[in-house]
Each structure stands twice: as structure tokens, then as C-alpha cells.
Amino acid sequence: MSTTPPIELRSPTVADSAAIAQLLASLGYPGTDSFIEHRVAQLIAHPDEVMLAAVLDGVVLGIISLHFIPQLALAGDFCRISYFCVSERARGAGIGALLEGKAVEIARERGCDRIELHCHARRVDAHRFYLRQGYEDSPRYFFKSLNG
């Protein structure tokens, strides 16, 4: 009887940068190769950031990046999922739910009373995932580019 080894959830290292860059490219963020090692190192060291990698047999199959933000007018802090991706070949295997569940656990431990994320309208499958995980749609989102 063959059993699949368990998925390991761990903090990524700079050595995981190439795999993280591939995941980001699948999200529509190509071209991170020139700076991804610096960013991974920077975020690993940041006190208000937690990154988790889902790893099977040494291969990074998913990544989630969390930022913790104190609130001025609310008692609880909030956690923002800034990047979350599971390899296309591993989707549907429960890796996303495993990463998201651990994110909820960490957010609660850090005193957060909510998690938020932004997900582009074109990511319909991701929207279904988030709704299954208990997220509510909050369609208003504004941004201002500072690049020119």
C-alpha cells in the first residue's frame, strides 16, 4: 500500500527563491528573478511578515505571504494575505486549504480579528476557493500607482 508523504509547512529560505519566482510567474508576476532573493530575505527578517511554503519531497508547491497590521480604531489587528499561490499541478489536493488554515491559526495567535486579501476579478477559481474558506466579497478596492 503506497502512501503519499505529508505536506510540510515551513518558512521558506532564500534557497527557495527560484521556486517562489515560478509560483509568482504563474500568478501573472513574471520577471522577479533579478530581485526575488533580496525580497525573500527581506520578508523573512521583517517582524510583521510571515511566509509559509508548502513542500512535498523537497519541492515547493505553494506559498503564502502574510502581513500583520495594527489598527488605530479597532481592537484587533488584521492580517493581509499579500501573495498566495499553489502550483497548477498541485491544485485541488488541499494544499491551499492547508496553507490558509495555518494562516488563520497564525493570525489568531498574533491578535488579529480578520484576514483580508485582494484578488483580481480574472481569478474566478481563486474567488470560489476563498468563498469556500469563509471569506466574504468586499468589492471596493482603490489603489494609486506611484510609478509616474
mmCIF file of N, CA and C in Angstrom:
data_model
loop_
_atom_site.group_PDB
_atom_site.id
_atom_site.type_symbol
_atom_site.label_atom_id
_atom_site.label_comp_id
_atom_site.label_asym_id
_atom_site.label_seq_id
_atom_site.Cartn_x
_atom_site.Cartn_y
_atom_site.Cartn_z
ATOM 1 N N MET A 1 0.847 -1.187 0.000
ATOM 2 C CA MET A 1 0.000 0.000 0.000
ATOM 3 C C MET A 1 0.883 1.239 0.000
ATOM 4 N N SER A 2 0.731 2.063 -1.011
ATOM 5 C CA SER A 2 1.536 3.269 -1.159
ATOM 6 C C SER A 2 0.828 4.441 -0.483
ATOM 7 N N THR A 3 1.578 5.195 0.304
ATOM 8 C CA THR A 3 1.011 6.382 0.928
ATOM 9 C C THR A 3 1.788 7.593 0.463
ATOM 10 N N THR A 4 1.075 8.680 0.310
ATOM 11 C CA THR A 4 1.705 9.936 -0.087
ATOM 12 C C THR A 4 2.329 10.568 1.144
ATOM 13 N N PRO A 5 3.578 11.015 1.062
ATOM 14 C CA PRO A 5 4.186 11.689 2.212
ATOM 15 C C PRO A 5 3.404 12.961 2.540
ATOM 16 N N PRO A 6 3.419 13.357 3.804
ATOM 17 C CA PRO A 6 2.665 14.553 4.190
ATOM 18 C C PRO A 6 3.309 15.827 3.631
ATOM 19 N N ILE A 7 2.458 16.803 3.421
ATOM 20 C CA ILE A 7 2.930 18.128 3.015
ATOM 21 C C ILE A 7 3.554 18.788 4.238
ATOM 22 N N GLU A 8 4.734 19.326 4.064
ATOM 23 C CA GLU A 8 5.411 20.055 5.132
ATOM 24 C C GLU A 8 5.128 21.538 4.960
ATOM 25 N N LEU A 9 4.696 22.191 6.016
ATOM 26 C CA LEU A 9 4.564 23.646 6.017
ATOM 27 C C LEU A 9 5.762 24.193 6.791
ATOM 28 N N ARG A 10 6.517 25.070 6.134
ATOM 29 C CA ARG A 10 7.700 25.637 6.773
ATOM 30 C C ARG A 10 7.950 27.035 6.243
ATOM 31 N N SER A 11 8.776 27.762 6.966
ATOM 32 C CA SER A 11 9.215 29.069 6.477
ATOM 33 C C SER A 11 10.120 28.842 5.275
ATOM 34 N N PRO A 12 9.918 29.594 4.213
ATOM 35 C CA PRO A 12 10.822 29.455 3.078
ATOM 36 C C PRO A 12 12.192 30.033 3.425
ATOM 37 N N THR A 13 13.158 29.659 2.630
ATOM 38 C CA THR A 13 14.502 30.208 2.759
ATOM 39 C C THR A 13 14.870 30.857 1.432
ATOM 40 N N VAL A 14 15.978 31.562 1.418
ATOM 41 C CA VAL A 14 16.451 32.174 0.178
ATOM 42 C C VAL A 14 16.677 31.095 -0.885
ATOM 43 N N ALA A 15 17.030 29.886 -0.458
ATOM 44 C CA ALA A 15 17.235 28.783 -1.405
ATOM 45 C C ALA A 15 15.951 28.413 -2.156
ATOM 46 N N ASP A 16 14.801 28.806 -1.622
ATOM 47 C CA ASP A 16 13.513 28.539 -2.274
ATOM 48 C C ASP A 16 13.131 29.623 -3.281
ATOM 49 N N SER A 17 13.968 30.625 -3.451
ATOM 50 C CA SER A 17 13.619 31.792 -4.265
ATOM 51 C C SER A 17 13.221 31.441 -5.694
ATOM 52 N N ALA A 18 13.935 30.547 -6.347
ATOM 53 C CA ALA A 18 13.609 30.193 -7.737
ATOM 54 C C ALA A 18 12.214 29.571 -7.816
ATOM 55 N N ALA A 19 11.886 28.697 -6.876
ATOM 56 C CA ALA A 19 10.553 28.079 -6.868
ATOM 57 C C ALA A 19 9.476 29.127 -6.598
ATOM 58 N N ILE A 20 9.762 30.065 -5.710
ATOM 59 C CA ILE A 20 8.808 31.134 -5.414
ATOM 60 C C ILE A 20 8.613 32.012 -6.647
ATOM 61 N N ALA A 21 9.688 32.309 -7.355
ATOM 62 C CA ALA A 21 9.587 33.106 -8.584
ATOM 63 C C ALA A 21 8.704 32.401 -9.610
ATOM 64 N N GLN A 22 8.807 31.083 -9.718
ATOM 65 C CA GLN A 22 7.955 30.335 -10.646
ATOM 66 C C GLN A 22 6.490 30.419 -10.238
ATOM 67 N N LEU A 23 6.220 30.312 -8.945
ATOM 68 C CA LEU A 23 4.839 30.439 -8.471
ATOM 69 C C LEU A 23 4.301 31.837 -8.770
ATOM 70 N N LEU A 24 5.110 32.857 -8.520
ATOM 71 C CA LEU A 24 4.684 34.227 -8.796
ATOM 72 C C LEU A 24 4.431 34.430 -10.288
ATOM 73 N N ALA A 25 5.247 33.843 -11.134
ATOM 74 C CA ALA A 25 5.036 33.937 -12.585
ATOM 75 C C ALA A 25 3.696 33.324 -12.970
ATOM 76 N N SER A 26 3.318 32.231 -12.314
ATOM 77 C CA SER A 26 2.029 31.609 -12.622
ATOM 78 C C SER A 26 0.854 32.475 -12.168
ATOM 79 N N LEU A 27 1.116 33.395 -11.249
ATOM 80 C CA LEU A 27 0.089 34.352 -10.809
ATOM 81 C C LEU A 27 0.021 35.576 -11.717
ATOM 82 N N GLY A 28 0.962 35.687 -12.635
ATOM 83 C CA GLY A 28 0.994 36.855 -13.519
ATOM 84 C C GLY A 28 2.041 37.864 -13.136
ATOM 85 N N TYR A 29 3.022 37.445 -12.353
ATOM 86 C CA TYR A 29 4.114 38.309 -11.943
ATOM 87 C C TYR A 29 5.442 37.748 -12.452
ATOM 88 N N PRO A 30 5.664 37.782 -13.773
ATOM 89 C CA PRO A 30 6.934 37.275 -14.300
ATOM 90 C C PRO A 30 8.049 38.287 -14.038
ATOM 91 N N GLY A 31 9.283 37.836 -14.188
ATOM 92 C CA GLY A 31 10.406 38.770 -14.110
ATOM 93 C C GLY A 31 10.882 39.094 -12.720
ATOM 94 N N THR A 32 10.548 38.256 -11.725
ATOM 95 C CA THR A 32 11.022 38.539 -10.367
ATOM 96 C C THR A 32 12.407 37.962 -10.094
ATOM 97 N N ASP A 33 12.957 37.230 -11.060
ATOM 98 C CA ASP A 33 14.230 36.531 -10.847
ATOM 99 C C ASP A 33 15.355 37.451 -10.388
ATOM 100 N N SER A 34 15.384 38.680 -10.882
ATOM 101 C CA SER A 34 16.503 39.580 -10.568
ATOM 102 C C SER A 34 16.467 40.112 -9.136
ATOM 103 N N PHE A 35 15.323 40.041 -8.470
ATOM 104 C CA PHE A 35 15.243 40.600 -7.117
ATOM 105 C C PHE A 35 14.593 39.684 -6.091
ATOM 106 N N ILE A 36 14.162 38.485 -6.497
ATOM 107 C CA ILE A 36 13.399 37.633 -5.586
ATOM 108 C C ILE A 36 14.202 37.209 -4.354
ATOM 109 N N GLU A 37 15.487 36.919 -4.514
ATOM 110 C CA GLU A 37 16.284 36.519 -3.353
ATOM 111 C C GLU A 37 16.323 37.634 -2.312
ATOM 112 N N HIS A 38 16.505 38.863 -2.774
ATOM 113 C CA HIS A 38 16.516 40.011 -1.859
ATOM 114 C C HIS A 38 15.167 40.140 -1.145
ATOM 115 N N ARG A 39 14.078 40.016 -1.894
ATOM 116 C CA ARG A 39 12.747 40.156 -1.297
ATOM 117 C C ARG A 39 12.456 39.048 -0.292
ATOM 118 N N VAL A 40 12.802 37.821 -0.635
ATOM 119 C CA VAL A 40 12.578 36.708 0.295
ATOM 120 C C VAL A 40 13.362 36.955 1.583
ATOM 121 N N ALA A 41 14.622 37.334 1.477
ATOM 122 C CA ALA A 41 15.441 37.615 2.660
ATOM 123 C C ALA A 41 14.851 38.768 3.472
ATOM 124 N N GLN A 42 14.423 39.814 2.780
ATOM 125 C CA GLN A 42 13.838 40.982 3.449
ATOM 126 C C GLN A 42 12.576 40.602 4.215
ATOM 127 N N LEU A 43 11.709 39.813 3.581
ATOM 128 C CA LEU A 43 10.445 39.455 4.229
ATOM 129 C C LEU A 43 10.638 38.454 5.358
ATOM 130 N N ILE A 44 11.588 37.544 5.207
ATOM 131 C CA ILE A 44 11.879 36.599 6.289
ATOM 132 C C ILE A 44 12.298 37.359 7.548
ATOM 133 N N ALA A 45 13.043 38.437 7.377
ATOM 134 C CA ALA A 45 13.562 39.211 8.505
ATOM 135 C C ALA A 45 12.556 40.211 9.073
ATOM 136 N N HIS A 46 11.472 40.488 8.362
ATOM 137 C CA HIS A 46 10.517 41.525 8.784
ATOM 138 C C HIS A 46 9.656 41.016 9.940
ATOM 139 N N PRO A 47 9.555 41.794 11.024
ATOM 140 C CA PRO A 47 8.792 41.321 12.200
ATOM 141 C C PRO A 47 7.278 41.223 11.975
ATOM 142 N N ASP A 48 6.754 41.941 11.005
ATOM 143 C CA ASP A 48 5.316 41.908 10.749
ATOM 144 C C ASP A 48 4.973 41.117 9.499
ATOM 145 N N GLU A 49 5.808 40.160 9.134
ATOM 146 C CA GLU A 49 5.615 39.316 7.956
ATOM 147 C C GLU A 49 5.834 37.867 8.342
ATOM 148 N N VAL A 50 5.007 37.008 7.811
ATOM 149 C CA VAL A 50 5.215 35.559 7.911
ATOM 150 C C VAL A 50 4.986 34.980 6.534
ATOM 151 N N MET A 51 5.936 34.182 6.079
ATOM 152 C CA MET A 51 5.745 33.434 4.840
ATOM 153 C C MET A 51 5.762 31.951 5.182
ATOM 154 N N LEU A 52 4.920 31.215 4.492
ATOM 155 C CA LEU A 52 4.883 29.770 4.635
ATOM 156 C C LEU A 52 4.996 29.141 3.262
ATOM 157 N N ALA A 53 5.747 28.068 3.198
ATOM 158 C CA ALA A 53 5.854 27.280 1.977
ATOM 159 C C ALA A 53 5.275 25.906 2.253
ATOM 160 N N ALA A 54 4.524 25.388 1.283
ATOM 161 C CA ALA A 54 4.047 24.008 1.331
ATOM 162 C C ALA A 54 5.005 23.186 0.485
ATOM 163 N N VAL A 55 5.625 22.191 1.102
ATOM 164 C CA VAL A 55 6.700 21.452 0.459
ATOM 165 C C VAL A 55 6.396 19.962 0.495
ATOM 166 N N LEU A 56 6.612 19.306 -0.633
ATOM 167 C CA LEU A 56 6.470 17.856 -0.735
ATOM 168 C C LEU A 56 7.726 17.307 -1.393
ATOM 169 N N ASP A 57 8.396 16.409 -0.713
ATOM 170 C CA ASP A 57 9.636 15.808 -1.233
ATOM 171 C C ASP A 57 10.647 16.860 -1.685
ATOM 172 N N GLY A 58 10.762 17.946 -0.918
ATOM 173 C CA GLY A 58 11.731 18.986 -1.222
ATOM 174 C C GLY A 58 11.305 19.987 -2.276
ATOM 175 N N VAL A 59 10.098 19.822 -2.836
ATOM 176 C CA VAL A 59 9.608 20.718 -3.892
ATOM 177 C C VAL A 59 8.573 21.673 -3.303
ATOM 178 N N VAL A 60 8.781 22.979 -3.495
ATOM 179 C CA VAL A 60 7.828 23.988 -3.030
ATOM 180 C C VAL A 60 6.627 23.976 -3.975
ATOM 181 N N LEU A 61 5.470 23.613 -3.420
ATOM 182 C CA LEU A 61 4.243 23.530 -4.212
ATOM 183 C C LEU A 61 3.295 24.691 -3.962
ATOM 184 N N GLY A 62 3.537 25.452 -2.907
ATOM 185 C CA GLY A 62 2.671 26.582 -2.604
ATOM 186 C C GLY A 62 3.360 27.548 -1.668
ATOM 187 N N ILE A 63 2.880 28.780 -1.699
ATOM 188 C CA ILE A 63 3.451 29.843 -0.864
ATOM 189 C C ILE A 63 2.328 30.772 -0.428
ATOM 190 N N ILE A 64 2.423 31.255 0.800
ATOM 191 C CA ILE A 64 1.510 32.293 1.278
ATOM 192 C C ILE A 64 2.347 33.313 2.040
ATOM 193 N N SER A 65 2.059 34.574 1.795
ATOM 194 C CA SER A 65 2.771 35.682 2.425
ATOM 195 C C SER A 65 1.755 36.492 3.220
ATOM 196 N N LEU A 66 2.015 36.663 4.505
ATOM 197 C CA LEU A 66 1.090 37.342 5.413
ATOM 198 C C LEU A 66 1.748 38.581 6.002
ATOM 199 N N HIS A 67 0.994 39.648 6.073
ATOM 200 C CA HIS A 67 1.445 40.875 6.737
ATOM 201 C C HIS A 67 0.473 41.172 7.867
ATOM 202 N N PHE A 68 1.008 41.614 8.992
ATOM 203 C CA PHE A 68 0.199 41.910 10.169
ATOM 204 C C PHE A 68 0.202 43.409 10.394
ATOM 205 N N ILE A 69 -1.002 43.984 10.492
ATOM 206 C CA ILE A 69 -1.143 45.434 10.503
ATOM 207 C C ILE A 69 -1.961 45.862 11.724
ATOM 208 N N PRO A 70 -1.349 46.641 12.634
ATOM 209 C CA PRO A 70 -2.095 47.161 13.776
ATOM 210 C C PRO A 70 -3.156 48.154 13.307
ATOM 211 N N GLN A 71 -4.251 48.198 14.013
ATOM 212 C CA GLN A 71 -5.350 49.100 13.665
ATOM 213 C C GLN A 71 -5.467 50.205 14.694
ATOM 214 N N LEU A 72 -5.722 51.391 14.240
ATOM 215 C CA LEU A 72 -5.874 52.532 15.134
ATOM 216 C C LEU A 72 -7.248 52.548 15.802
ATOM 217 N N ALA A 73 -8.293 52.288 15.035
ATOM 218 C CA ALA A 73 -9.658 52.447 15.544
ATOM 219 C C ALA A 73 -10.341 51.125 15.888
ATOM 220 N N LEU A 74 -9.628 50.014 15.764
ATOM 221 C CA LEU A 74 -10.213 48.714 16.051
ATOM 222 C C LEU A 74 -9.358 47.982 17.076
ATOM 223 N N ALA A 75 -9.989 47.173 17.914
ATOM 224 C CA ALA A 75 -9.264 46.481 18.976
ATOM 225 C C ALA A 75 -8.301 45.438 18.422
ATOM 226 N N GLY A 76 -8.741 44.711 17.405
ATOM 227 C CA GLY A 76 -7.887 43.659 16.845
ATOM 228 C C GLY A 76 -7.086 44.160 15.660
ATOM 229 N N ASP A 77 -5.953 43.541 15.461
ATOM 230 C CA ASP A 77 -5.162 43.831 14.267
ATOM 231 C C ASP A 77 -5.753 43.058 13.095
ATOM 232 N N PHE A 78 -5.233 43.298 11.906
ATOM 233 C CA PHE A 78 -5.655 42.433 10.816
ATOM 234 C C PHE A 78 -4.467 41.889 10.066
ATOM 235 N N CYS A 79 -4.730 40.781 9.442
ATOM 236 C CA CYS A 79 -3.729 40.065 8.674
ATOM 237 C C CYS A 79 -4.094 40.229 7.203
ATOM 238 N N ARG A 80 -3.117 40.590 6.410
ATOM 239 C CA ARG A 80 -3.342 40.709 4.967
ATOM 240 C C ARG A 80 -2.555 39.612 4.257
ATOM 241 N N ILE A 81 -3.278 38.845 3.452
ATOM 242 C CA ILE A 81 -2.616 37.891 2.578
ATOM 243 C C ILE A 81 -2.173 38.688 1.370
ATOM 244 N N SER A 82 -0.858 38.808 1.192
ATOM 245 C CA SER A 82 -0.387 39.618 0.076
ATOM 246 C C SER A 82 -0.102 38.769 -1.158
ATOM 247 N N TYR A 83 0.364 37.555 -0.974
ATOM 248 C CA TYR A 83 0.576 36.635 -2.102
ATOM 249 C C TYR A 83 0.239 35.232 -1.633
ATOM 250 N N PHE A 84 -0.452 34.505 -2.500
ATOM 251 C CA PHE A 84 -0.898 33.157 -2.157
ATOM 252 C C PHE A 84 -1.019 32.383 -3.463
ATOM 253 N N CYS A 85 -0.238 31.347 -3.599
ATOM 254 C CA CYS A 85 -0.282 30.585 -4.842
ATOM 255 C C CYS A 85 0.075 29.132 -4.580
ATOM 256 N N VAL A 86 -0.650 28.256 -5.260
ATOM 257 C CA VAL A 86 -0.342 26.836 -5.276
ATOM 258 C C VAL A 86 -0.010 26.476 -6.717
ATOM 259 N N SER A 87 1.013 25.679 -6.882
ATOM 260 C CA SER A 87 1.414 25.236 -8.209
ATOM 261 C C SER A 87 0.214 24.655 -8.964
ATOM 262 N N GLU A 88 0.120 24.975 -10.243
ATOM 263 C CA GLU A 88 -1.008 24.496 -11.047
ATOM 264 C C GLU A 88 -1.116 22.981 -11.009
ATOM 265 N N ARG A 89 0.008 22.286 -10.968
ATOM 266 C CA ARG A 89 -0.036 20.824 -10.967
ATOM 267 C C ARG A 89 -0.476 20.246 -9.628
ATOM 268 N N ALA A 90 -0.485 21.068 -8.570
ATOM 269 C CA ALA A 90 -0.856 20.585 -7.245
ATOM 270 C C ALA A 90 -2.212 21.115 -6.778
ATOM 271 N N ARG A 91 -2.872 21.902 -7.602
ATOM 272 C CA ARG A 91 -4.169 22.456 -7.188
ATOM 273 C C ARG A 91 -5.206 21.350 -7.070
ATOM 274 N N GLY A 92 -6.094 21.527 -6.112
ATOM 275 C CA GLY A 92 -7.135 20.543 -5.884
ATOM 276 C C GLY A 92 -6.728 19.446 -4.912
ATOM 277 N N ALA A 93 -5.507 19.512 -4.402
ATOM 278 C CA ALA A 93 -5.009 18.479 -3.490
ATOM 279 C C ALA A 93 -5.094 18.901 -2.022
ATOM 280 N N GLY A 94 -5.698 20.050 -1.740
ATOM 281 C CA GLY A 94 -5.856 20.502 -0.362
ATOM 282 C C GLY A 94 -4.718 21.360 0.161
ATOM 283 N N ILE A 95 -3.740 21.659 -0.686
ATOM 284 C CA ILE A 95 -2.584 22.448 -0.247
ATOM 285 C C ILE A 95 -2.995 23.882 0.081
ATOM 286 N N GLY A 96 -3.850 24.476 -0.741
ATOM 287 C CA GLY A 96 -4.318 25.833 -0.475
ATOM 288 C C GLY A 96 -5.064 25.918 0.843
ATOM 289 N N ALA A 97 -5.945 24.949 1.096
ATOM 290 C CA ALA A 97 -6.701 24.936 2.352
ATOM 291 C C ALA A 97 -5.767 24.756 3.545
ATOM 292 N N LEU A 98 -4.731 23.942 3.380
ATOM 293 C CA LEU A 98 -3.760 23.730 4.441
ATOM 294 C C LEU A 98 -3.004 25.034 4.754
ATOM 295 N N LEU A 99 -2.537 25.722 3.711
ATOM 296 C CA LEU A 99 -1.843 27.000 3.904
ATOM 297 C C LEU A 99 -2.763 28.050 4.516
ATOM 298 N N GLU A 100 -3.982 28.143 4.002
ATOM 299 C CA GLU A 100 -4.929 29.143 4.504
ATOM 300 C C GLU A 100 -5.290 28.851 5.951
ATOM 301 N N GLY A 101 -5.492 27.587 6.294
ATOM 302 C CA GLY A 101 -5.814 27.220 7.668
ATOM 303 C C GLY A 101 -4.701 27.585 8.637
ATOM 304 N N LYS A 102 -3.459 27.360 8.218
ATOM 305 C CA LYS A 102 -2.322 27.735 9.060
ATOM 306 C C LYS A 102 -2.226 29.257 9.178
ATOM 307 N N ALA A 103 -2.552 29.967 8.097
ATOM 308 C CA ALA A 103 -2.557 31.435 8.140
ATOM 309 C C ALA A 103 -3.567 31.934 9.170
ATOM 310 N N VAL A 104 -4.737 31.341 9.200
ATOM 311 C CA VAL A 104 -5.773 31.718 10.183
ATOM 312 C C VAL A 104 -5.257 31.476 11.600
ATOM 313 N N GLU A 105 -4.638 30.334 11.803
ATOM 314 C CA GLU A 105 -4.083 29.998 13.118
ATOM 315 C C GLU A 105 -3.033 31.029 13.548
ATOM 316 N N ILE A 106 -2.131 31.358 12.671
ATOM 317 C CA ILE A 106 -1.078 32.336 12.978
ATOM 318 C C ILE A 106 -1.695 33.715 13.232
ATOM 319 N N ALA A 107 -2.662 34.109 12.415
ATOM 320 C CA ALA A 107 -3.308 35.421 12.584
ATOM 321 C C ALA A 107 -3.984 35.517 13.952
ATOM 322 N N ARG A 108 -4.655 34.474 14.353
ATOM 323 C CA ARG A 108 -5.294 34.477 15.684
ATOM 324 C C ARG A 108 -4.240 34.594 16.782
ATOM 325 N N GLU A 109 -3.152 33.840 16.653
ATOM 326 C CA GLU A 109 -2.069 33.903 17.642
ATOM 327 C C GLU A 109 -1.477 35.302 17.733
ATOM 328 N N ARG A 110 -1.474 36.039 16.626
ATOM 329 C CA ARG A 110 -0.906 37.389 16.586
ATOM 330 C C ARG A 110 -1.915 38.468 16.976
ATOM 331 N N GLY A 111 -3.112 38.076 17.419
ATOM 332 C CA GLY A 111 -4.104 39.041 17.894
ATOM 333 C C GLY A 111 -4.961 39.662 16.809
ATOM 334 N N CYS A 112 -5.022 39.039 15.663
ATOM 335 C CA CYS A 112 -5.839 39.560 14.561
ATOM 336 C C CYS A 112 -7.286 39.104 14.715
ATOM 337 N N ASP A 113 -8.193 39.957 14.302
ATOM 338 C CA ASP A 113 -9.602 39.562 14.308
ATOM 339 C C ASP A 113 -10.182 39.484 12.901
ATOM 340 N N ARG A 114 -9.310 39.640 11.883
ATOM 341 C CA ARG A 114 -9.763 39.498 10.494
ATOM 342 C C ARG A 114 -8.575 39.247 9.587
ATOM 343 N N ILE A 115 -8.887 38.646 8.451
ATOM 344 C CA ILE A 115 -7.909 38.479 7.382
ATOM 345 C C ILE A 115 -8.508 39.110 6.146
ATOM 346 N N GLU A 116 -7.699 39.832 5.406
ATOM 347 C CA GLU A 116 -8.173 40.401 4.145
ATOM 348 C C GLU A 116 -7.184 40.063 3.041
ATOM 349 N N LEU A 117 -7.658 40.142 1.836
ATOM 350 C CA LEU A 117 -6.817 39.931 0.669
ATOM 351 C C LEU A 117 -7.466 40.615 -0.511
ATOM 352 N N HIS A 118 -6.674 40.842 -1.528
ATOM 353 C CA HIS A 118 -7.175 41.382 -2.784
ATOM 354 C C HIS A 118 -6.926 40.325 -3.842
ATOM 355 N N CYS A 119 -7.946 40.099 -4.643
ATOM 356 C CA CYS A 119 -7.857 39.053 -5.655
ATOM 357 C C CYS A 119 -8.478 39.589 -6.935
ATOM 358 N N HIS A 120 -7.688 39.668 -7.979
ATOM 359 C CA HIS A 120 -8.129 40.240 -9.247
ATOM 360 C C HIS A 120 -9.391 39.550 -9.761
ATOM 361 N N ALA A 121 -10.253 40.303 -10.422
ATOM 362 C CA ALA A 121 -11.522 39.788 -10.937
ATOM 363 C C ALA A 121 -11.336 38.604 -11.875
ATOM 364 N N ARG A 122 -10.208 38.529 -12.566
ATOM 365 C CA ARG A 122 -9.993 37.430 -13.515
ATOM 366 C C ARG A 122 -9.713 36.092 -12.834
ATOM 367 N N ARG A 123 -9.433 36.086 -11.548
ATOM 368 C CA ARG A 123 -9.092 34.857 -10.830
ATOM 369 C C ARG A 123 -10.348 34.176 -10.263
ATOM 370 N N VAL A 124 -11.207 33.759 -11.146
ATOM 371 C CA VAL A 124 -12.509 33.195 -10.767
ATOM 372 C C VAL A 124 -12.356 31.948 -9.901
ATOM 373 N N ASP A 125 -11.432 31.065 -10.244
ATOM 374 C CA ASP A 125 -11.227 29.862 -9.430
ATOM 375 C C ASP A 125 -10.780 30.229 -8.019
ATOM 376 N N ALA A 126 -9.925 31.217 -7.904
ATOM 377 C CA ALA A 126 -9.475 31.663 -6.585
ATOM 378 C C ALA A 126 -10.635 32.233 -5.788
ATOM 379 N N HIS A 127 -11.529 32.953 -6.451
ATOM 380 C CA HIS A 127 -12.698 33.509 -5.754
ATOM 381 C C HIS A 127 -13.525 32.376 -5.144
ATOM 382 N N ARG A 128 -13.742 31.312 -5.923
ATOM 383 C CA ARG A 128 -14.512 30.169 -5.402
ATOM 384 C C ARG A 128 -13.812 29.552 -4.198
ATOM 385 N N PHE A 129 -12.491 29.442 -4.267
ATOM 386 C CA PHE A 129 -11.729 28.909 -3.137
ATOM 387 C C PHE A 129 -11.949 29.771 -1.894
ATOM 388 N N TYR A 130 -11.790 31.085 -2.030
ATOM 389 C CA TYR A 130 -11.928 31.964 -0.871
ATOM 390 C C TYR A 130 -13.333 31.915 -0.289
ATOM 391 N N LEU A 131 -14.329 31.854 -1.124
ATOM 392 C CA LEU A 131 -15.705 31.745 -0.623
ATOM 393 C C LEU A 131 -15.887 30.439 0.144
ATOM 394 N N ARG A 132 -15.327 29.337 -0.348
ATOM 395 C CA ARG A 132 -15.409 28.053 0.369
ATOM 396 C C ARG A 132 -14.707 28.127 1.720
ATOM 397 N N GLN A 133 -13.673 28.956 1.821
ATOM 398 C CA GLN A 133 -12.934 29.091 3.064
ATOM 399 C C GLN A 133 -13.616 30.063 4.036
ATOM 400 N N GLY A 134 -14.729 30.667 3.638
ATOM 401 C CA GLY A 134 -15.482 31.541 4.537
ATOM 402 C C GLY A 134 -15.233 33.026 4.367
ATOM 403 N N TYR A 135 -14.528 33.430 3.325
ATOM 404 C CA TYR A 135 -14.301 34.852 3.070
ATOM 405 C C TYR A 135 -15.556 35.467 2.466
ATOM 406 N N GLU A 136 -15.728 36.743 2.705
ATOM 407 C CA GLU A 136 -16.836 37.497 2.114
ATOM 408 C C GLU A 136 -16.288 38.421 1.041
ATOM 409 N N ASP A 137 -17.074 38.618 0.021
ATOM 410 C CA ASP A 137 -16.673 39.508 -1.066
ATOM 411 C C ASP A 137 -16.855 40.953 -0.621
ATOM 412 N N SER A 138 -15.823 41.738 -0.782
ATOM 413 C CA SER A 138 -15.860 43.163 -0.483
ATOM 414 C C SER A 138 -15.301 43.876 -1.701
ATOM 415 N N PRO A 139 -16.170 44.223 -2.656
ATOM 416 C CA PRO A 139 -15.704 44.605 -3.994
ATOM 417 C C PRO A 139 -14.990 45.938 -4.137
ATOM 418 N N ARG A 140 -15.036 46.805 -3.200
ATOM 419 C CA ARG A 140 -14.416 48.111 -3.361
ATOM 420 C C ARG A 140 -12.939 48.041 -3.042
ATOM 421 N N TYR A 141 -12.128 48.445 -3.970
ATOM 422 C CA TYR A 141 -10.678 48.434 -3.784
ATOM 423 C C TYR A 141 -10.099 49.561 -4.627
ATOM 424 N N PHE A 142 -9.354 50.441 -4.006
ATOM 425 C CA PHE A 142 -8.734 51.555 -4.716
ATOM 426 C C PHE A 142 -7.223 51.436 -4.596
ATOM 427 N N PHE A 143 -6.522 51.909 -5.593
ATOM 428 C CA PHE A 143 -5.079 51.998 -5.496
ATOM 429 C C PHE A 143 -4.611 53.180 -6.319
ATOM 430 N N LYS A 144 -3.435 53.648 -6.000
ATOM 431 C CA LYS A 144 -2.826 54.747 -6.717
ATOM 432 C C LYS A 144 -1.399 54.338 -7.045
ATOM 433 N N SER A 145 -1.071 54.293 -8.305
ATOM 434 C CA SER A 145 0.284 53.949 -8.730
ATOM 435 C C SER A 145 1.231 55.104 -8.400
ATOM 436 N N LEU A 146 2.368 54.769 -7.867
ATOM 437 C CA LEU A 146 3.385 55.777 -7.556
ATOM 438 C C LEU A 146 4.533 55.723 -8.549
ATOM 439 N N ASN A 147 4.308 55.041 -9.647
ATOM 440 C CA ASN A 147 5.327 54.896 -10.699
ATOM 441 C C ASN A 147 5.031 55.799 -11.881
ATOM 442 N N GLY A 148 5.005 57.085 -11.651
ATOM 443 C CA GLY A 148 4.856 58.007 -12.754
ATOM 444 C C GLY A 148 3.547 58.692 -12.864
#
